[in-house]
Structures are given as C-alpha cells and as structure tokens.
Coordinates of N, CA and C and ligand atoms in Angstrom, one line a residue:
X259 N 107.7 238.3 -20.4 CA 108.2 238.4 -19.0 C 107.2 237.8 -18.1
X260 N 107.6 236.8 -17.3 CA 106.7 236.1 -16.4 C 107.0 236.3 -14.9
X261 N 108.0 237.1 -14.6 CA 108.4 237.3 -13.2 C 107.1 237.7 -12.4
X262 N 107.0 237.2 -11.2 CA 105.8 237.5 -10.4 C 105.8 239.0 -10.0
X263 N 104.6 239.5 -9.6 CA 104.4 240.9 -9.4 C 104.0 241.1 -7.9
X264 N 104.6 242.0 -7.2 CA 104.5 242.2 -5.8 C 104.1 243.7 -5.6
X265 N 102.9 243.9 -5.0 CA 102.4 245.3 -4.7 C 102.6 245.6 -3.2
X266 N 103.1 246.7 -2.9 CA 103.4 247.1 -1.5 C 102.7 248.5 -1.2
X267 N 101.9 248.6 -0.2 CA 101.4 249.9 0.2 C 102.3 250.4 1.3
X268 N 102.5 251.7 1.4 CA 103.5 252.2 2.4 C 104.9 251.8 2.0
X269 N 105.2 251.9 0.7 CA 106.5 251.4 0.2 C 107.6 252.4 0.2
X270 N 107.3 253.7 0.5 CA 108.3 254.7 0.3 C 109.4 254.7 1.3
X271 N 109.2 254.1 2.5 CA 110.3 254.1 3.5 C 110.0 253.0 4.5
X272 N 110.9 252.9 5.5 CA 110.6 251.9 6.6 C 110.5 250.5 6.1
X273 N 109.5 249.8 6.7 CA 109.3 248.4 6.5 C 109.0 248.1 5.0
X274 N 108.1 249.0 4.4 CA 107.7 248.8 3.0 C 108.8 248.9 2.1
X275 N 109.7 249.8 2.2 CA 110.9 250.0 1.3 C 111.8 248.8 1.5
X276 N 112.0 248.3 2.7 CA 112.9 247.2 3.0 C 112.3 245.9 2.3
X277 N 111.0 245.7 2.3 CA 110.4 244.6 1.7 C 110.6 244.7 0.2
X278 N 110.4 246.0 -0.3 CA 110.6 246.2 -1.8 C 112.0 245.8 -2.2
X279 N 113.0 246.1 -1.5 CA 114.4 245.8 -1.8 C 114.6 244.3 -1.8
X280 N 114.1 243.6 -0.8 CA 114.2 242.1 -0.8 C 113.5 241.5 -1.9
X281 N 112.2 242.0 -2.1 CA 111.4 241.4 -3.2 C 112.1 241.5 -4.6
X282 N 112.6 242.7 -4.8 CA 113.3 243.0 -6.1 C 114.5 242.0 -6.2
X283 N 115.3 241.8 -5.1 CA 116.4 240.9 -5.2 C 116.0 239.5 -5.4
X284 N 114.7 239.1 -5.0 CA 114.2 237.8 -5.2 C 113.6 237.6 -6.6
X285 N 113.6 238.6 -7.4 CA 113.1 238.5 -8.8 C 111.7 239.0 -9.0
X286 N 111.1 239.6 -8.0 CA 109.7 240.2 -8.2 C 109.8 241.5 -9.0
X287 N 108.8 241.7 -9.8 CA 108.5 243.0 -10.3 C 107.6 243.7 -9.3
X288 N 107.6 245.0 -9.2 CA 107.1 245.7 -8.1 C 106.1 246.8 -8.5
X289 N 105.0 247.0 -7.7 CA 104.2 248.1 -7.7 C 104.3 248.8 -6.3
X290 N 104.8 250.0 -6.3 CA 105.1 250.7 -5.1 C 104.1 251.8 -4.9
X291 N 103.4 251.8 -3.7 CA 102.5 252.9 -3.5 C 102.6 253.5 -2.1
X292 N 102.1 254.7 -2.0 CA 102.2 255.5 -0.8 C 101.6 256.9 -1.2
X293 N 101.6 257.9 -0.3 CA 101.0 259.1 -0.7 C 102.0 260.1 -1.4
X294 N 103.2 260.0 -1.1 CA 104.2 261.0 -1.5 C 104.9 260.5 -2.8
X295 N 104.8 261.2 -3.9 CA 105.3 260.6 -5.2 C 106.9 260.5 -5.2
X296 N 107.6 261.5 -4.7 CA 109.1 261.5 -4.9 C 109.8 260.3 -4.4
X297 N 109.6 259.9 -3.1 CA 110.4 258.8 -2.6 C 110.0 257.5 -3.4
X298 N 108.8 257.4 -3.8 CA 108.3 256.2 -4.5 C 109.0 256.1 -5.9
X299 N 109.1 257.3 -6.5 CA 109.8 257.3 -7.9 C 111.3 257.0 -7.7
X300 N 111.9 257.5 -6.6 CA 113.3 257.2 -6.4 C 113.6 255.8 -6.2
X301 N 112.7 255.1 -5.4 CA 112.8 253.7 -5.1 C 112.6 252.9 -6.4
X302 N 111.6 253.3 -7.2 CA 111.3 252.5 -8.4 C 112.6 252.6 -9.3
X303 N 113.2 253.8 -9.4 CA 114.4 253.9 -10.2 C 115.5 253.0 -9.7
X304 N 115.7 253.0 -8.3 CA 116.7 252.2 -7.7 C 116.5 250.7 -8.0
X305 N 115.3 250.3 -8.1 CA 115.0 248.9 -8.2 C 114.7 248.4 -9.6
X306 N 115.2 249.2 -10.6 CA 115.2 248.7 -12.0 C 114.4 249.5 -13.0
X307 N 113.8 250.6 -12.6 CA 113.1 251.4 -13.5 C 111.8 250.8 -14.1
X308 N 111.2 251.4 -15.1 CA 109.9 251.1 -15.6 C 109.7 249.6 -15.9
X309 N 110.7 248.9 -16.3 CA 110.4 247.5 -16.7 C 110.2 246.6 -15.5
X310 N 110.8 247.1 -14.3 CA 110.8 246.2 -13.1 C 109.9 246.8 -11.9
X311 N 109.7 248.1 -11.9 CA 109.1 248.7 -10.8 C 108.3 249.9 -11.2
X312 N 107.0 249.9 -10.8 CA 106.1 251.0 -11.1 C 105.7 251.7 -9.8
X313 N 106.0 253.1 -9.8 CA 105.6 253.9 -8.6 C 104.2 254.5 -9.0
X314 N 103.2 254.3 -8.1 CA 101.9 254.8 -8.4 C 101.3 255.3 -7.1
X315 N 101.4 256.6 -6.8 CA 100.9 257.2 -5.5 C 99.4 257.0 -5.3
X316 N 99.1 256.7 -4.1 CA 97.7 256.6 -3.7 C 97.6 256.7 -2.2
X317 N 96.5 257.2 -1.7 CA 96.2 257.2 -0.3 C 95.3 255.9 0.0
X318 N 95.7 255.1 0.9 CA 95.0 253.8 1.1 C 93.6 254.0 1.7
X319 N 93.3 255.2 2.1 CA 91.9 255.4 2.6 C 91.0 255.9 1.4
X320 N 91.5 255.9 0.2 CA 90.8 256.5 -1.0 C 90.5 255.3 -1.9
X321 N 89.3 254.8 -2.0 CA 89.0 253.6 -2.7 C 89.3 253.8 -4.2
X322 N 88.9 255.0 -4.8 CA 89.1 255.2 -6.2 C 90.6 255.2 -6.5
X323 N 91.4 255.8 -5.6 CA 92.9 255.8 -5.9 C 93.4 254.4 -5.8
X324 N 93.0 253.6 -4.9 CA 93.5 252.2 -4.7 C 93.1 251.4 -6.0
X325 N 91.9 251.5 -6.4 CA 91.5 250.7 -7.6 C 92.4 251.2 -8.8
X326 N 92.8 252.5 -8.8 CA 93.6 253.0 -9.9 C 95.0 252.3 -9.8
X327 N 95.5 252.0 -8.6 CA 96.8 251.3 -8.5 C 96.7 249.9 -9.1
X328 N 95.6 249.2 -8.7 CA 95.5 247.9 -9.2 C 95.4 247.8 -10.8
X329 N 94.6 248.8 -11.3 CA 94.4 248.9 -12.7 C 95.8 249.2 -13.4
X330 N 96.5 250.1 -12.8 CA 97.9 250.4 -13.4 C 98.8 249.2 -13.3
X331 N 98.7 248.4 -12.2 CA 99.5 247.2 -12.1 C 99.2 246.2 -13.2
X332 N 97.9 246.0 -13.4 CA 97.5 245.0 -14.4 C 97.8 245.5 -15.8
X333 N 97.7 246.8 -16.0 CA 98.0 247.3 -17.4 C 99.5 247.2 -17.6
X334 N 100.4 247.5 -16.6 CA 101.8 247.5 -16.8 C 102.4 246.0 -16.8
X335 N 101.9 245.2 -15.9 CA 102.5 243.9 -15.7 C 101.6 242.7 -16.0
X336 N 100.3 243.0 -16.1 CA 99.4 241.9 -16.5 C 99.0 240.9 -15.5
X337 N 99.5 241.1 -14.2 CA 99.1 240.1 -13.2 C 99.5 240.7 -11.8
X338 N 99.0 240.1 -10.8 CA 99.4 240.4 -9.4 C 99.5 239.1 -8.6
X339 N 100.6 239.0 -8.0 CA 100.9 237.7 -7.3 C 101.0 237.8 -5.7
X340 N 101.5 238.9 -5.3 CA 101.7 239.2 -3.8 C 101.3 240.6 -3.5
X341 N 100.6 240.8 -2.4 CA 100.3 242.2 -2.0 C 100.6 242.3 -0.5
X342 N 101.3 243.3 -0.1 CA 101.6 243.6 1.3 C 100.8 244.9 1.7
X343 N 99.7 244.7 2.5 CA 99.0 245.9 2.9 C 99.7 246.4 4.2
X344 N 100.5 247.4 4.0 CA 101.5 247.8 5.0 C 101.4 249.2 5.5
X345 N 100.8 250.1 4.7 CA 100.7 251.5 5.0 C 100.0 251.6 6.4
X346 N 100.6 252.4 7.3 CA 100.1 252.6 8.6 C 100.7 253.9 9.2
X347 N 100.0 254.3 10.3 CA 100.5 255.5 11.0 C 100.3 255.3 12.5
X348 N 101.0 256.1 13.3 CA 100.9 256.0 14.7 C 100.9 257.3 15.4
X349 N 100.1 257.5 16.4 CA 100.2 258.6 17.3 C 100.0 258.1 18.7
X350 N 100.5 258.8 19.7 CA 100.4 258.5 21.1 C 99.0 259.0 21.5
X351 N 98.2 258.2 22.3 CA 96.9 258.6 22.7 C 96.7 258.3 24.2
X352 N 95.8 259.0 24.8 CA 95.3 258.8 26.1 C 93.8 259.0 26.2
X353 N 93.1 258.0 26.7 CA 91.6 258.1 26.8 C 91.3 259.0 28.0
X354 N 92.2 259.1 29.0 CA 91.9 259.9 30.2 C 92.3 261.4 29.9
X355 N 92.9 261.6 28.7 CA 93.3 263.0 28.4 C 94.6 263.4 29.0
X356 N 95.4 262.4 29.4 CA 96.7 262.7 30.0 C 97.8 262.8 28.9
X357 N 97.7 263.8 28.1 CA 98.7 264.0 27.0 C 98.3 263.3 25.8
X358 N 99.2 263.1 24.8 CA 99.0 262.4 23.6 C 98.3 263.4 22.6
X359 N 98.0 262.8 21.4 CA 97.5 263.6 20.3 C 96.1 264.0 20.6
X360 N 95.6 265.1 20.1 CA 94.3 265.6 20.3 C 93.3 264.6 19.5
X361 N 92.1 264.4 20.0 CA 91.2 263.5 19.3 C 90.9 263.9 17.9
X362 N 91.1 265.1 17.5 CA 90.9 265.5 16.0 C 91.9 264.6 15.2
X363 N 93.0 264.2 15.7 CA 94.0 263.4 14.9 C 93.7 261.9 14.9
X364 N 92.7 261.4 15.7 CA 92.5 260.0 15.8 C 91.8 259.4 14.6
X365 N 91.0 260.2 13.9 CA 90.3 259.7 12.7 C 91.3 259.2 11.7
X366 N 92.3 260.0 11.4 CA 93.3 259.6 10.4 C 94.0 258.3 10.8
X367 N 94.3 258.1 12.1 CA 94.9 256.9 12.6 C 94.0 255.7 12.3
X368 N 92.7 255.8 12.6 CA 91.8 254.6 12.5 C 91.6 254.4 11.0
X369 N 91.4 255.4 10.2 CA 91.1 255.2 8.8 C 92.4 254.6 8.1
X370 N 93.5 255.1 8.4 CA 94.7 254.6 7.7 C 95.0 253.1 8.1
X371 N 94.9 252.8 9.4 CA 95.3 251.5 9.9 C 94.3 250.4 9.8
X372 N 93.0 250.8 9.7 CA 91.9 249.8 9.6 C 91.2 249.8 8.2
X373 N 90.6 251.0 7.9 CA 90.0 251.1 6.6 C 91.0 250.9 5.5
X374 N 92.2 251.4 5.6 CA 93.2 251.2 4.6 C 93.4 249.8 4.2
X375 N 93.8 248.9 5.1 CA 94.1 247.5 4.7 C 92.8 246.8 4.3
X376 N 91.6 247.2 4.8 CA 90.4 246.5 4.4 C 90.1 246.9 2.9
X377 N 90.3 248.2 2.6 CA 90.2 248.6 1.2 C 91.2 247.9 0.3
X378 N 92.4 247.8 0.8 CA 93.5 247.2 0.0 C 93.2 245.8 -0.3
X379 N 92.7 245.1 0.7 CA 92.2 243.7 0.4 C 91.2 243.6 -0.6
X380 N 90.2 244.5 -0.5 CA 89.0 244.4 -1.4 C 89.5 244.8 -2.8
X381 N 90.4 245.7 -2.9 CA 90.9 246.1 -4.3 C 91.8 245.1 -5.0
X382 N 92.5 244.3 -4.2 CA 93.5 243.4 -4.8 C 93.1 241.9 -4.8
X383 N 92.2 241.5 -3.9 CA 91.9 240.0 -3.9 C 91.3 239.5 -5.2
X384 N 90.5 240.2 -5.9 CA 90.0 239.6 -7.2 C 91.2 239.3 -8.1
X385 N 92.2 240.1 -8.2 CA 93.4 239.8 -9.0 C 94.2 238.7 -8.4
X386 N 94.3 238.6 -7.1 CA 95.0 237.6 -6.4 C 94.3 236.2 -6.6
X387 N 93.0 236.2 -6.7 CA 92.3 235.0 -6.9 C 92.7 234.4 -8.3
X388 N 93.0 235.3 -9.3 CA 93.3 234.8 -10.6 C 94.7 234.1 -10.6
X389 N 95.6 234.5 -9.7 CA 96.9 233.9 -9.7 C 97.1 232.9 -8.5
X390 N 96.1 232.7 -7.7 CA 96.3 232.0 -6.4 C 97.4 232.6 -5.7
X391 N 97.2 233.9 -5.5 CA 98.3 234.7 -4.9 C 98.3 234.8 -3.4
X392 N 99.0 235.8 -2.9 CA 99.3 235.9 -1.4 C 99.1 237.3 -0.9
X393 N 98.2 237.4 0.1 CA 98.0 238.7 0.7 C 98.6 238.7 2.1
X394 N 99.5 239.7 2.4 CA 100.0 239.9 3.7 C 99.6 241.2 4.3
X395 N 99.3 241.2 5.6 CA 98.9 242.5 6.2 C 99.9 242.8 7.4
X396 N 100.3 244.0 7.4 CA 101.2 244.4 8.5 C 100.4 244.8 9.7
X397 N 100.3 244.0 10.7 CA 99.7 244.3 12.0 C 100.8 244.8 12.9
X398 N 100.8 244.3 14.1 CA 101.9 244.7 15.1 C 101.8 243.8 16.3
X399 N 102.9 243.7 17.0 CA 102.9 243.0 18.3 C 102.0 243.8 19.2
X400 N 101.7 245.1 18.9 CA 100.8 245.8 19.7 C 99.3 245.3 19.5
X401 N 99.1 244.5 18.5 CA 97.8 243.9 18.3 C 97.6 242.6 19.0
X402 N 98.4 242.3 20.0 CA 98.3 241.1 20.7 C 98.1 241.2 22.2
X403 N 98.5 242.4 22.7 CA 98.4 242.6 24.1 C 97.8 243.9 24.5
X404 N 97.7 244.2 25.8 CA 97.0 245.4 26.3 C 98.1 246.5 26.5
X405 N 97.8 247.6 25.9 CA 98.7 248.8 26.0 C 97.8 249.9 26.5
X406 N 98.0 250.4 27.7 CA 97.1 251.4 28.3 C 97.0 252.6 27.5
X407 N 95.7 253.0 27.2 CA 95.4 254.2 26.5 C 95.8 254.3 25.0
X408 N 96.1 253.1 24.5 CA 96.7 253.1 23.1 C 95.7 252.7 22.0
X409 N 95.3 253.8 21.3 CA 94.3 253.5 20.2 C 95.1 252.8 19.0
X410 N 96.4 253.2 18.8 CA 97.1 252.5 17.8 C 97.0 251.0 18.0
X411 N 97.3 250.5 19.2 CA 97.2 249.0 19.5 C 95.8 248.5 19.1
X412 N 94.8 249.3 19.4 CA 93.4 248.8 19.1 C 93.2 248.7 17.6
X413 N 93.8 249.6 16.8 CA 93.7 249.5 15.3 C 94.4 248.2 14.9
X414 N 95.5 247.8 15.6 CA 96.2 246.6 15.1 C 95.5 245.3 15.6
X415 N 94.8 245.4 16.7 CA 93.8 244.3 17.0 C 92.8 244.2 15.9
X416 N 92.4 245.3 15.3 CA 91.4 245.2 14.2 C 92.1 244.5 13.0
X417 N 93.4 244.8 12.8 CA 94.1 244.2 11.6 C 94.2 242.7 11.8
X418 N 94.4 242.3 13.1 CA 94.4 240.8 13.4 C 93.0 240.2 13.0
X419 N 91.9 240.9 13.4 CA 90.6 240.3 13.0 C 90.4 240.4 11.5
X420 N 90.9 241.4 10.9 CA 90.7 241.5 9.4 C 91.4 240.4 8.7
X421 N 92.6 240.1 9.1 CA 93.4 239.0 8.5 C 92.7 237.7 8.7
X422 N 92.1 237.4 9.8 CA 91.4 236.2 10.0 C 90.1 236.1 9.2
X423 N 89.4 237.2 9.1 CA 88.1 237.3 8.3 C 88.5 237.0 6.8
X424 N 89.5 237.7 6.4 CA 89.9 237.5 5.0 C 90.3 236.1 4.7
X425 N 91.2 235.5 5.6 CA 91.6 234.1 5.4 C 90.4 233.2 5.3
X426 N 89.5 233.4 6.2 CA 88.3 232.5 6.3 C 87.5 232.6 4.9
X427 N 87.4 233.8 4.4 CA 86.6 233.9 3.1 C 87.4 233.3 2.0
X428 N 88.7 233.3 2.1 CA 89.6 232.9 0.9 C 89.8 231.4 0.9
X429 N 89.3 230.6 1.9 CA 89.4 229.2 1.9 C 88.8 228.6 0.6
X430 N 89.6 227.8 -0.1 CA 89.1 227.2 -1.3 C 89.5 228.0 -2.6
X431 N 90.1 229.2 -2.4 CA 90.5 230.0 -3.6 C 92.0 229.7 -4.0
X432 N 92.7 229.2 -3.0 CA 94.2 229.0 -3.3 C 95.0 230.2 -2.8
X433 N 94.2 231.3 -2.4 CA 94.9 232.5 -1.9 C 95.5 232.2 -0.5
X434 N 96.7 232.7 -0.3 CA 97.3 232.6 1.1 C 97.2 233.9 1.8
X435 N 97.1 233.9 3.1 CA 97.0 235.1 3.9 C 97.9 235.1 5.1
X436 N 98.7 236.1 5.2 CA 99.7 236.1 6.3 C 99.5 237.4 7.1
X437 N 99.4 237.3 8.4 CA 99.4 238.5 9.3 C 100.8 238.6 9.9
X438 N 101.4 239.8 9.6 CA 102.8 240.0 10.1 C 102.7 240.9 11.3
X439 N 103.3 240.5 12.4 CA 103.2 241.3 13.7 C 104.6 241.6 14.2
X440 N 105.1 242.7 13.7 CA 106.5 243.1 14.2 C 106.4 243.8 15.6
X441 N 107.4 243.5 16.4 CA 107.7 244.4 17.5 C 108.2 245.7 17.1
X442 N 109.0 246.4 17.9 CA 109.5 247.7 17.6 C 110.5 247.6 16.5
X443 N 110.3 248.4 15.5 CA 111.2 248.4 14.3 C 111.8 249.8 14.2
X444 N 113.1 249.9 13.8 CA 113.8 251.2 13.7 C 113.4 252.0 12.5
X445 N 112.3 252.6 12.5 CA 111.8 253.5 11.4 C 111.4 254.8 12.0
X446 N 111.0 255.7 11.1 CA 110.6 257.0 11.5 C 109.3 257.0 12.4
X447 N 108.6 255.8 12.4 CA 107.3 255.8 13.1 C 107.4 255.5 14.6
X448 N 108.6 255.4 15.1 CA 108.7 255.1 16.6 C 108.4 256.3 17.4
X449 N 107.5 256.1 18.4 CA 107.1 257.2 19.3 C 108.3 257.6 20.2
X450 N 108.4 258.9 20.5 CA 109.6 259.4 21.3 C 109.9 258.6 22.5
X451 N 108.9 258.2 23.3 CA 109.1 257.5 24.6 C 109.7 256.1 24.4
X452 N 109.8 255.6 23.1 CA 110.4 254.3 22.9 C 111.7 254.3 22.2
X453 N 112.3 255.5 22.0 CA 113.5 255.6 21.1 C 114.6 254.7 21.7
X454 N 114.7 254.5 23.0 CA 115.8 253.8 23.6 C 115.6 252.3 23.8
X455 N 114.4 251.8 23.4 CA 114.0 250.4 23.5 C 114.7 249.6 22.5
X456 N 114.9 248.2 22.7 CA 115.4 247.4 21.7 C 114.6 247.4 20.4
X457 N 115.3 247.4 19.2 CA 114.5 247.5 18.0 C 115.0 246.5 16.9
X458 N 114.1 246.1 16.0 CA 114.5 245.4 14.8 C 114.9 246.4 13.8
X459 N 115.7 245.9 12.8 CA 115.9 246.7 11.6 C 114.8 246.4 10.6
X460 N 114.4 247.3 9.8 CA 113.3 247.0 8.8 C 113.6 245.8 7.9
X461 N 114.9 245.6 7.7 CA 115.2 244.4 6.8 C 115.0 243.1 7.6
X462 N 115.0 243.1 8.9 CA 114.6 241.9 9.7 C 113.2 241.5 9.4
X463 N 112.3 242.5 9.3 CA 110.9 242.3 9.0 C 110.7 241.8 7.5
X464 N 111.5 242.5 6.7 CA 111.4 242.1 5.2 C 111.8 240.6 5.1
X465 N 112.8 240.2 5.8 CA 113.2 238.8 5.7 C 112.1 237.8 6.1
X466 N 111.3 238.2 7.1 CA 110.2 237.4 7.6 C 109.1 237.4 6.5
X467 N 108.9 238.5 5.8 CA 107.9 238.6 4.7 C 108.3 237.6 3.6
X468 N 109.6 237.7 3.2 CA 110.1 236.8 2.1 C 110.1 235.3 2.5
X469 N 110.2 235.1 3.8 CA 110.1 233.7 4.3 C 108.7 233.2 4.0
X470 N 107.7 234.0 4.4 CA 106.3 233.5 4.2 C 106.0 233.3 2.7
X471 N 106.4 234.3 1.9 CA 106.1 234.3 0.5 C 106.8 233.2 -0.2
X472 N 108.0 232.8 0.3 CA 108.8 231.8 -0.4 C 108.5 230.3 -0.1
X473 N 107.4 230.1 0.8 CA 107.0 228.7 1.1 C 106.4 228.1 -0.2
X474 N 106.4 226.7 -0.2 CA 105.7 226.1 -1.3 C 104.2 226.5 -1.3
X475 N 103.5 226.4 -2.5 CA 102.2 226.9 -2.6 C 101.1 226.3 -1.7
X476 N 101.4 225.1 -1.2 CA 100.4 224.4 -0.3 C 100.6 224.9 1.2
X477 N 101.7 225.7 1.5 CA 102.0 226.1 2.8 C 101.5 227.5 3.0
X478 N 100.6 227.7 4.0 CA 100.1 229.1 4.3 C 100.5 229.5 5.7
X479 N 101.5 230.4 5.7 CA 102.0 230.9 7.0 C 101.0 232.0 7.5
X480 N 100.2 231.7 8.4 CA 99.1 232.6 8.8 C 99.5 233.8 9.7
X481 N 100.5 233.5 10.5 CA 100.9 234.6 11.4 C 102.4 234.6 11.7
X482 N 103.0 235.7 11.7 CA 104.4 235.8 12.1 C 104.5 236.9 13.1
X483 N 105.0 236.6 14.3 CA 105.3 237.6 15.3 C 106.8 237.6 15.5
X484 N 107.4 238.8 15.3 CA 108.9 238.9 15.4 C 109.2 240.2 16.2
X485 N 109.8 239.9 17.3 CA 110.2 241.0 18.2 C 111.7 241.1 18.3
X486 N 112.3 242.3 18.6 CA 113.7 242.4 19.0 C 113.9 241.7 20.3
X487 N 115.0 241.0 20.5 CA 115.3 240.4 21.8 C 115.2 241.5 22.9
X488 N 114.5 241.2 23.9 CA 114.4 242.1 25.1 C 113.2 243.0 25.1
X489 N 112.3 242.9 24.0 CA 111.1 243.6 24.0 C 110.1 243.0 25.0
X490 N 109.5 243.8 25.9 CA 108.7 243.3 27.0 C 107.3 242.8 26.5
X491 N 106.6 243.5 25.6 CA 105.3 243.0 25.2 C 105.0 243.3 23.7
Ligands
NAP1032 N1 108.0 250.9 13.2 C1 107.5 250.0 14.1 O1 108.0 249.9 15.2 C2 106.3 249.1 13.7 C3 106.1 248.0 14.5 C4 105.0 247.2 14.2 C5 104.2 247.5 13.1 N2 104.5 248.6 12.3 C6 103.6 248.8 11.2 O2 104.4 248.6 10.0 C7 103.8 249.4 9.0 C8 104.9 250.3 8.3 O3 105.4 251.1 9.4 P1 106.9 251.8 9.3 O4 107.4 251.7 10.7 O5 107.6 251.3 8.2 O6 106.4 253.3 9.1 P2 106.9 254.5 8.2 O7 108.4 254.5 8.1 O8 106.3 255.8 8.8 O9 106.3 254.3 6.8 C9 104.9 254.4 6.6 C10 104.6 254.2 5.1 O10 103.1 254.2 5.0 C11 102.8 255.3 4.0 N3 101.5 255.8 4.4 C12 101.2 256.4 5.6 N4 99.9 256.7 5.6 C13 99.4 256.4 4.3 C14 98.1 256.5 3.7 N5 97.1 257.1 4.3 N6 98.0 256.0 2.4 C15 99.1 255.5 1.8 N7 100.3 255.3 2.3 C16 100.4 255.8 3.6 C17 104.0 256.3 4.2 O11 104.2 257.1 3.0 P3 103.4 258.5 2.8 O12 103.6 259.2 4.1 O13 104.2 259.2 1.7 O14 102.0 258.2 2.5 C18 105.2 255.3 4.3 O15 105.5 254.8 3.0 C19 102.7 250.2 9.6 O16 101.4 249.5 9.4 C20 103.0 250.2 11.1 O17 101.9 250.3 11.9 C21 105.5 249.4 12.6

C-alpha cells in the first residue's frame, strides 16, 4: 500500500473532521487525533476502518502524547506525507476586565493554540523531511488584524509567526508549509456574539486545504485566507 498518509490534529469535529473527509475521498490514509477518543474512533470507522484511518487520541500540549501519535502513524502506515496542525480553542477575553473568560482560563488557550502547533511541528517535521512532505497550520483571519481585547487573535498572530519561522527553517528540505487563515466558520467554536455573522462551512475550508496539498511538488502555497462574503475583518 503506497497511498500517502495525512495526520490531522483536532480531527474529531469542525474543520479537522471536514478535512479528514475530503482527504479520505482524495485517497489519503489518515491519522486522526484530538483529546476525546469516541468521536475520533467513529470518524476512523466512517473513513474506512483500520486499513485506512487510525484514531490515536492525544492532547497537543503534551509532547510525549504527540510523539506517541507519530510513532503509531509510522508503525501502522510506515510514512507521513501531510500534517494539519489544526487543534485550537477559543474564549472571549477582555484586558480591561469588561466580561469574558476569567484569566485562569487563558493559559489553556495560549498553550493549545501556540504551544500545540509548535510541538506538532517539532514532532512531525522529521518524518515529513523523509517524504518531502507538507505541513499546514490552522491560523485565523483573526491573526491578521486588530481585535480589541482579544487574546485568541493574539494566539493566531503567533501561529502566523510560527508558520513563517518553520518555512524559513525548511528551505532546502523539500517540505512545503501552508498557513491557513479562515474567517468565521460554522463550527461549535463560534463565540455567542458572532452567531448571526456570515459564516463558511467547514467543508469550504477543507476544499482550500486540499487545493494547497494538491499542487505540484514545486509549488508551495504559503498562505490562504478565506472569509465568508460579508465578513468585516
Ligand atoms: N470556527 C471558526 O470560526 C474558526 C475560524 C478560524 C480559525 N479557526 C481555527 O480552526 C481550528 C479548528 O477549529 P474548529 O472551529 O473546527 O473548532 P472545534 O469544532 O471546536 O474543533 C476543535 C478540535 O480541536 C480539538 N482540540 C481542542 N483542544 C485540543 C487539545 N488541547 N489537544 C488536542 N486536540 C484539541 C477538539 O477535540 P477535543 O476537544 O476532543 O480535544 C476538536 O477536534 C482551530 O485552530 C481554530 O482556532 C476556527
């Protein structure tokens, strides 16, 4: 079996699950990870069972758990071709203290959204070097503009910097690096005050991922920003 292998963090729902479905349809074998085992197992069953999809739970902020995912991927499928560092979380914040999540919850936001993709890159890039593979990171349109009081947006600015630092280090390896920056997407992660705003479907974002991945090997799509029509920033 030589079909390429695609690893997705945050695969259990939302954008990650939509990418998994499109990647499976395009012929990839899959490694699906996230913290909660049941939805990952159900998605792996839906996408072809053990020969085609491996569900391996892990928290992206846990280095040992992440290296376990990569080891399981190499043991099951023998290679890694594409990685989407997608796991992320969001809470509403205010630096003036005008509502939002209490600061005790900010640590998890920063660790998941910044430490998580950094560790994912470190855990997977050696395997991607062997295949001249492709790393994609899910940032956000929030990582391009100023959003008052918004720590989530600041974490996505960090993902923008991370993607650029990784790409710079990978020059000469054949590895491709893509920063994906979606606008508002209709998943469970939408904050209550934006429920009525224009939204993309998760499959719209998945289509953008498969566009980047499907380019010829000499073409490196470094950034994709995709917003729903009518989104302000
Ligand atoms: N929805 C939007 O409007 C939007 C817009 C731009 C960018 N994004 C970004 O897109 C990515 C996916 O978001 P989504 O909207 O699809 O969110 P979602 O529906 O809430 O899915 C988040 C996924 O990440 C996993 N996850 C969360 N924390 C994790 C951790 N510490 N370790 C491992 N897995 C973890 C979740 O599974 P478990 O809870 O089981 O771990 C789930 O599979 C995120 O990076 C988000 O910031 C979203």
